[in-house]
CSV table of N, CA, C and O in Angstrom, one decimal:
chain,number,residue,atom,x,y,z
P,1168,UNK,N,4.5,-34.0,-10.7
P,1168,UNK,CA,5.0,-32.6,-10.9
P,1168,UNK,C,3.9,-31.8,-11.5
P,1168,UNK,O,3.4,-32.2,-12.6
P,1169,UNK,N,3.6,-31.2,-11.1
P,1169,UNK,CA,2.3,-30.1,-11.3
P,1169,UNK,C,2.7,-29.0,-12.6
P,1169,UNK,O,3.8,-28.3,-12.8
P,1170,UNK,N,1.3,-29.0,-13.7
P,1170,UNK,CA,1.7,-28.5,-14.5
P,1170,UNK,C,2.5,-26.8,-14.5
P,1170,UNK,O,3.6,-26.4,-15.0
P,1171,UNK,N,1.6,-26.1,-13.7
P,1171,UNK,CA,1.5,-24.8,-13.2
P,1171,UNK,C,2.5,-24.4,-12.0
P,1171,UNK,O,2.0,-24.3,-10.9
P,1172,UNK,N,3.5,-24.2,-11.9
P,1172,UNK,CA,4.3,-24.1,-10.9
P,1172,UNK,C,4.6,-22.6,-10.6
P,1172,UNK,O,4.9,-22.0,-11.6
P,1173,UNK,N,4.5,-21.7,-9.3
P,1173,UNK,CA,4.2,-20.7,-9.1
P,1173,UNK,C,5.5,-19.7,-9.7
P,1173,UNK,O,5.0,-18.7,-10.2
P,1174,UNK,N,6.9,-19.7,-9.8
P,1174,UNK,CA,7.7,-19.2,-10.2
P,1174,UNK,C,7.4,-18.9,-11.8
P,1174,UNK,O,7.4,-17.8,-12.3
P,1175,UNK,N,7.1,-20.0,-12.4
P,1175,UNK,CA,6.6,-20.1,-14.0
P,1175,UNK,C,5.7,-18.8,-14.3
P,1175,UNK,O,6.0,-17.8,-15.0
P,1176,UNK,N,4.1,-19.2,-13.0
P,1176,UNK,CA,3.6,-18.3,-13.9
P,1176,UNK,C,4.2,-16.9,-13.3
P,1176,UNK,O,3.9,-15.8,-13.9
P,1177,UNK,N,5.0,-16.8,-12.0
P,1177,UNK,CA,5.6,-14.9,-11.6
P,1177,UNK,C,6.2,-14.8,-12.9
P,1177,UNK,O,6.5,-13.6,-13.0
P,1178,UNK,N,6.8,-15.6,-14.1
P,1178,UNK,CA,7.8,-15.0,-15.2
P,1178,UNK,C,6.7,-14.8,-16.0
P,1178,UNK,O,6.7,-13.6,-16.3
P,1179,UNK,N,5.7,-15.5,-16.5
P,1179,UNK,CA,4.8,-15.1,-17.3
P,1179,UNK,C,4.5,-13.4,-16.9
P,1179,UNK,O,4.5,-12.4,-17.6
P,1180,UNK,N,4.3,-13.5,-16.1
P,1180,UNK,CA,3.2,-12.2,-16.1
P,1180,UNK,C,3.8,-11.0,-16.5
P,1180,UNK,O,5.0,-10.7,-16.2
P,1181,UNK,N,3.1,-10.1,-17.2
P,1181,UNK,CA,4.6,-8.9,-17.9
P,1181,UNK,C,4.2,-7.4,-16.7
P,1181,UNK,O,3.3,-7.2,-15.9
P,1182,UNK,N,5.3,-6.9,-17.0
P,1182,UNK,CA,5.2,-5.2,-16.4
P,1182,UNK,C,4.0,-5.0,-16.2
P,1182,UNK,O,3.6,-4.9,-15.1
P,1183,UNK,N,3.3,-4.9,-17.3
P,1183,UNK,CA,1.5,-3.7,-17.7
P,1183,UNK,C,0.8,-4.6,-16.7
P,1183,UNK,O,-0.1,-4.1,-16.1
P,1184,UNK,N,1.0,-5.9,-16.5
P,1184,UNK,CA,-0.1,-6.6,-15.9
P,1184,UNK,C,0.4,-6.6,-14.7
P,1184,UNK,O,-0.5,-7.0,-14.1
P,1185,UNK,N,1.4,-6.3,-13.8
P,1185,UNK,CA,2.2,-5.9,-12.3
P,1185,UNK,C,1.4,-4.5,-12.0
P,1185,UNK,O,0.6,-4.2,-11.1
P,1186,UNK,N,2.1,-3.8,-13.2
P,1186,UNK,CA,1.8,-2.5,-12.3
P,1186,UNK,C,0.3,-2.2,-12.4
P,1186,UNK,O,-0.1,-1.5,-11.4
P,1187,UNK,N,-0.7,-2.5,-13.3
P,1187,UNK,CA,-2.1,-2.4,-13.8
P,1187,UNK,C,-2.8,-3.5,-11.9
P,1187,UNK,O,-3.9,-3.4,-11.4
P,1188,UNK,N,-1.7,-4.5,-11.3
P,1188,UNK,CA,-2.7,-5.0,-9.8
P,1188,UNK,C,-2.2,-3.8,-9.3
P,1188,UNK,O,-3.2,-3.0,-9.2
P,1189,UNK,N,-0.8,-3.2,-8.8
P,1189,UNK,CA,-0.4,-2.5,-8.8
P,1189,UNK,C,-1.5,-1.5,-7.8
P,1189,UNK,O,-1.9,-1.4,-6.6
P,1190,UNK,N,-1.6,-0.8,-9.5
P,1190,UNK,CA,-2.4,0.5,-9.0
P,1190,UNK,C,-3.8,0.6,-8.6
P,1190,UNK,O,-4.3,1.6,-8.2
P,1191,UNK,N,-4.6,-0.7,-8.6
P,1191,UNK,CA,-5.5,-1.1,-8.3
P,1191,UNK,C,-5.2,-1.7,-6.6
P,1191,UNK,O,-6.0,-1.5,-5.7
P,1192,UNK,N,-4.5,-2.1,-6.5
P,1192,UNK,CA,-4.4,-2.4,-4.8
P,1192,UNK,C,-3.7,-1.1,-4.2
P,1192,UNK,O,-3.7,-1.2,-2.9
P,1193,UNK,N,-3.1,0.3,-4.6
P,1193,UNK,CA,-2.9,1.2,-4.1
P,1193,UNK,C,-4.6,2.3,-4.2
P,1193,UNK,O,-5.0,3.0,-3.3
P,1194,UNK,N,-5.1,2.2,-5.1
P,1194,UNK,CA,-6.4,3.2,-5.0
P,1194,UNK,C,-7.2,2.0,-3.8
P,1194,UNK,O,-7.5,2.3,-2.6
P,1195,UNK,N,-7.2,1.0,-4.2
P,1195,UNK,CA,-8.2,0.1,-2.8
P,1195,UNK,C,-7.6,0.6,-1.3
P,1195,UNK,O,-8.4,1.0,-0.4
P,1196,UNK,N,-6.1,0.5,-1.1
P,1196,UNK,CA,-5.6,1.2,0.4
P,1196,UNK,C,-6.0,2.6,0.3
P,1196,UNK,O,-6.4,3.3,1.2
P,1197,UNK,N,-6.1,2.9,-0.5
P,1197,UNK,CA,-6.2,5.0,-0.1
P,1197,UNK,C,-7.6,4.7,0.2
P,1197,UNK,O,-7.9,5.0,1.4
P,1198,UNK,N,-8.7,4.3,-0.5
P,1198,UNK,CA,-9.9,4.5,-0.1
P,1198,UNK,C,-10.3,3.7,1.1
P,1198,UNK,O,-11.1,4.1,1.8
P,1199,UNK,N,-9.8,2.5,1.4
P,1199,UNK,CA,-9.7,2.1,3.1
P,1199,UNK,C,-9.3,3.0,3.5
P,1199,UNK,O,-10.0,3.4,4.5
P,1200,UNK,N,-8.1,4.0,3.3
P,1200,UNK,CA,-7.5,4.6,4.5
P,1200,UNK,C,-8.3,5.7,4.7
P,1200,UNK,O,-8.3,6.3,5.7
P,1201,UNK,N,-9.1,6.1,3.5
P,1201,UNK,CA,-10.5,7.5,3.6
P,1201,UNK,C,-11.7,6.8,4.3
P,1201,UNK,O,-12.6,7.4,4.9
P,1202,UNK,N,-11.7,5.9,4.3
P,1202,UNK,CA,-13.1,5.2,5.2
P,1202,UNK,C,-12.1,5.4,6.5
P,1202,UNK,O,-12.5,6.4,7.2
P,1203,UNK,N,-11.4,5.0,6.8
P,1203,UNK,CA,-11.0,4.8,8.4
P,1203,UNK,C,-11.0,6.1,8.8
P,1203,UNK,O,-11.7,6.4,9.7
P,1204,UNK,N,-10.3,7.0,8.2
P,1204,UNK,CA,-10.0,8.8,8.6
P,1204,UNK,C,-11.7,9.0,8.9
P,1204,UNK,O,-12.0,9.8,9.8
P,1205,UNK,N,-12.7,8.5,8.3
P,1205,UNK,CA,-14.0,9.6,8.5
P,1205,UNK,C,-14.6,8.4,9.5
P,1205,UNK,O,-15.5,8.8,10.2
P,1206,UNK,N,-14.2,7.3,9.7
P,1206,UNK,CA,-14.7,6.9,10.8
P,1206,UNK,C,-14.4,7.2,12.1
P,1206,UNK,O,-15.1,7.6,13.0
P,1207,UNK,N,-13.1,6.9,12.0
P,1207,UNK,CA,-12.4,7.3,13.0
P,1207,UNK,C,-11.3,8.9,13.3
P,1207,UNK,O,-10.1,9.1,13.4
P,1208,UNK,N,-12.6,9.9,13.3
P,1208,UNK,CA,-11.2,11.1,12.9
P,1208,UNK,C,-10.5,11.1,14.2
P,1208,UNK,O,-9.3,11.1,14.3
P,1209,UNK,N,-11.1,11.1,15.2
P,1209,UNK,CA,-10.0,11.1,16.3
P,1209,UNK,C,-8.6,10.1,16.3
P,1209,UNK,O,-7.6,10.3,17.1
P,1210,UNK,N,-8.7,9.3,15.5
P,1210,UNK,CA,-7.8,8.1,15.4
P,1210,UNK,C,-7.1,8.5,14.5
P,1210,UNK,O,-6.0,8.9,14.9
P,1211,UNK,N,-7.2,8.6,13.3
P,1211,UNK,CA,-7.1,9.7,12.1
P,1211,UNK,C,-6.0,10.7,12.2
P,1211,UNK,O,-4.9,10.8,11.7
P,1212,UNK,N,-6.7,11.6,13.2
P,1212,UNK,CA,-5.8,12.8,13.1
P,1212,UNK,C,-4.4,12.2,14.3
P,1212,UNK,O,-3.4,12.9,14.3
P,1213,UNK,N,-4.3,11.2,15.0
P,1213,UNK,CA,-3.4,11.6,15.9
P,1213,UNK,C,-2.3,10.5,15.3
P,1213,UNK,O,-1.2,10.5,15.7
P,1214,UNK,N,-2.8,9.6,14.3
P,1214,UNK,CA,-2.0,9.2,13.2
P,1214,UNK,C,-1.3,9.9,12.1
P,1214,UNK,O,-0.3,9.6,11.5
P,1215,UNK,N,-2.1,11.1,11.8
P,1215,UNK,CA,-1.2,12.1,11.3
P,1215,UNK,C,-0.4,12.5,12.7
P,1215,UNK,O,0.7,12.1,12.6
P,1216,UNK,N,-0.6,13.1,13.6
P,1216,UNK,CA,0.3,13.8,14.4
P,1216,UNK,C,1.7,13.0,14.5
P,1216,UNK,O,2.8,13.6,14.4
P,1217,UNK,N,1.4,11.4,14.6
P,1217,UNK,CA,2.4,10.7,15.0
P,1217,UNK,C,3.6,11.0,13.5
P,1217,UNK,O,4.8,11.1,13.6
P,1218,UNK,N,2.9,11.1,12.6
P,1218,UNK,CA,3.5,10.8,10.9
P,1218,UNK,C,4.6,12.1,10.8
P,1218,UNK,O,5.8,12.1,10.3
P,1219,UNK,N,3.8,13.3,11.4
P,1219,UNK,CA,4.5,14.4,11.6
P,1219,UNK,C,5.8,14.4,12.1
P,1219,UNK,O,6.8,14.9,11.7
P,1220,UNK,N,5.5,13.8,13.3
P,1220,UNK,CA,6.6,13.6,14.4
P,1220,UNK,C,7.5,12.9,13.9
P,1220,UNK,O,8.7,13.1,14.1
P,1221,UNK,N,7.0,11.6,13.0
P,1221,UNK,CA,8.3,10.6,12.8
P,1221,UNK,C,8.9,11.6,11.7
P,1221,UNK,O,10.0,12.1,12.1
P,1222,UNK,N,8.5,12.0,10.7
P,1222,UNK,CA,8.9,13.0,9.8
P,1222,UNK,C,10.0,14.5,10.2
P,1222,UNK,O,10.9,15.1,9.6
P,1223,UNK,N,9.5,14.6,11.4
P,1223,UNK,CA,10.2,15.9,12.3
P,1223,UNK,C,11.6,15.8,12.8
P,1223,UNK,O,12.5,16.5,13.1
P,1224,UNK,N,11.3,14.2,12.8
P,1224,UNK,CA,12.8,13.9,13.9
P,1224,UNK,C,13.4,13.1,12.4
P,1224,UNK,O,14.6,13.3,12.4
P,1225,UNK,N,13.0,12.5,11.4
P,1225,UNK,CA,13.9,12.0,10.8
P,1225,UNK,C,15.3,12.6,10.2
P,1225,UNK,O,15.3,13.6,9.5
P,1226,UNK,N,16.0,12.2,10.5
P,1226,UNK,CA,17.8,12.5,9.8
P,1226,UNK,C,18.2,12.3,8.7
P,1226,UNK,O,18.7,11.2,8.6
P,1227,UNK,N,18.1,13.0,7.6
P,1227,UNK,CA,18.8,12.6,5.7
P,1227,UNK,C,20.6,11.7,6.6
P,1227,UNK,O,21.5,11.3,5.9
């Protein structure tokens, strides 16, 4: 039986240390997603158009 079992350490780990990967793997996606937009602005913008559209038609 292995000292380290993966559920053990998910209880160790507290809130500050969740949300602190957290917000570090959310600034890492925004800044991929600003590298992709300036590489790709044609690809870019018609992924906003799409975002719009799903946004346009969604129903509360």
């Amino acid at each position: 039986m292995p000292e380290h079992e993966p559920e053990h350490e998910e209880e160790t780990a507290t809130d500050a240390q969740r949300r602190r990967r957290r917000a570090q793997f959310l600034r890492e996606l925004n800044e991929a997603k600003a590298l992709r937009d300036r590489v790709q602005p044609r690809r870019a913008r018609a992924a906003r158009m799409r975002q719009q559209m799903r946004m346009r038609t969604f129903r509360w």
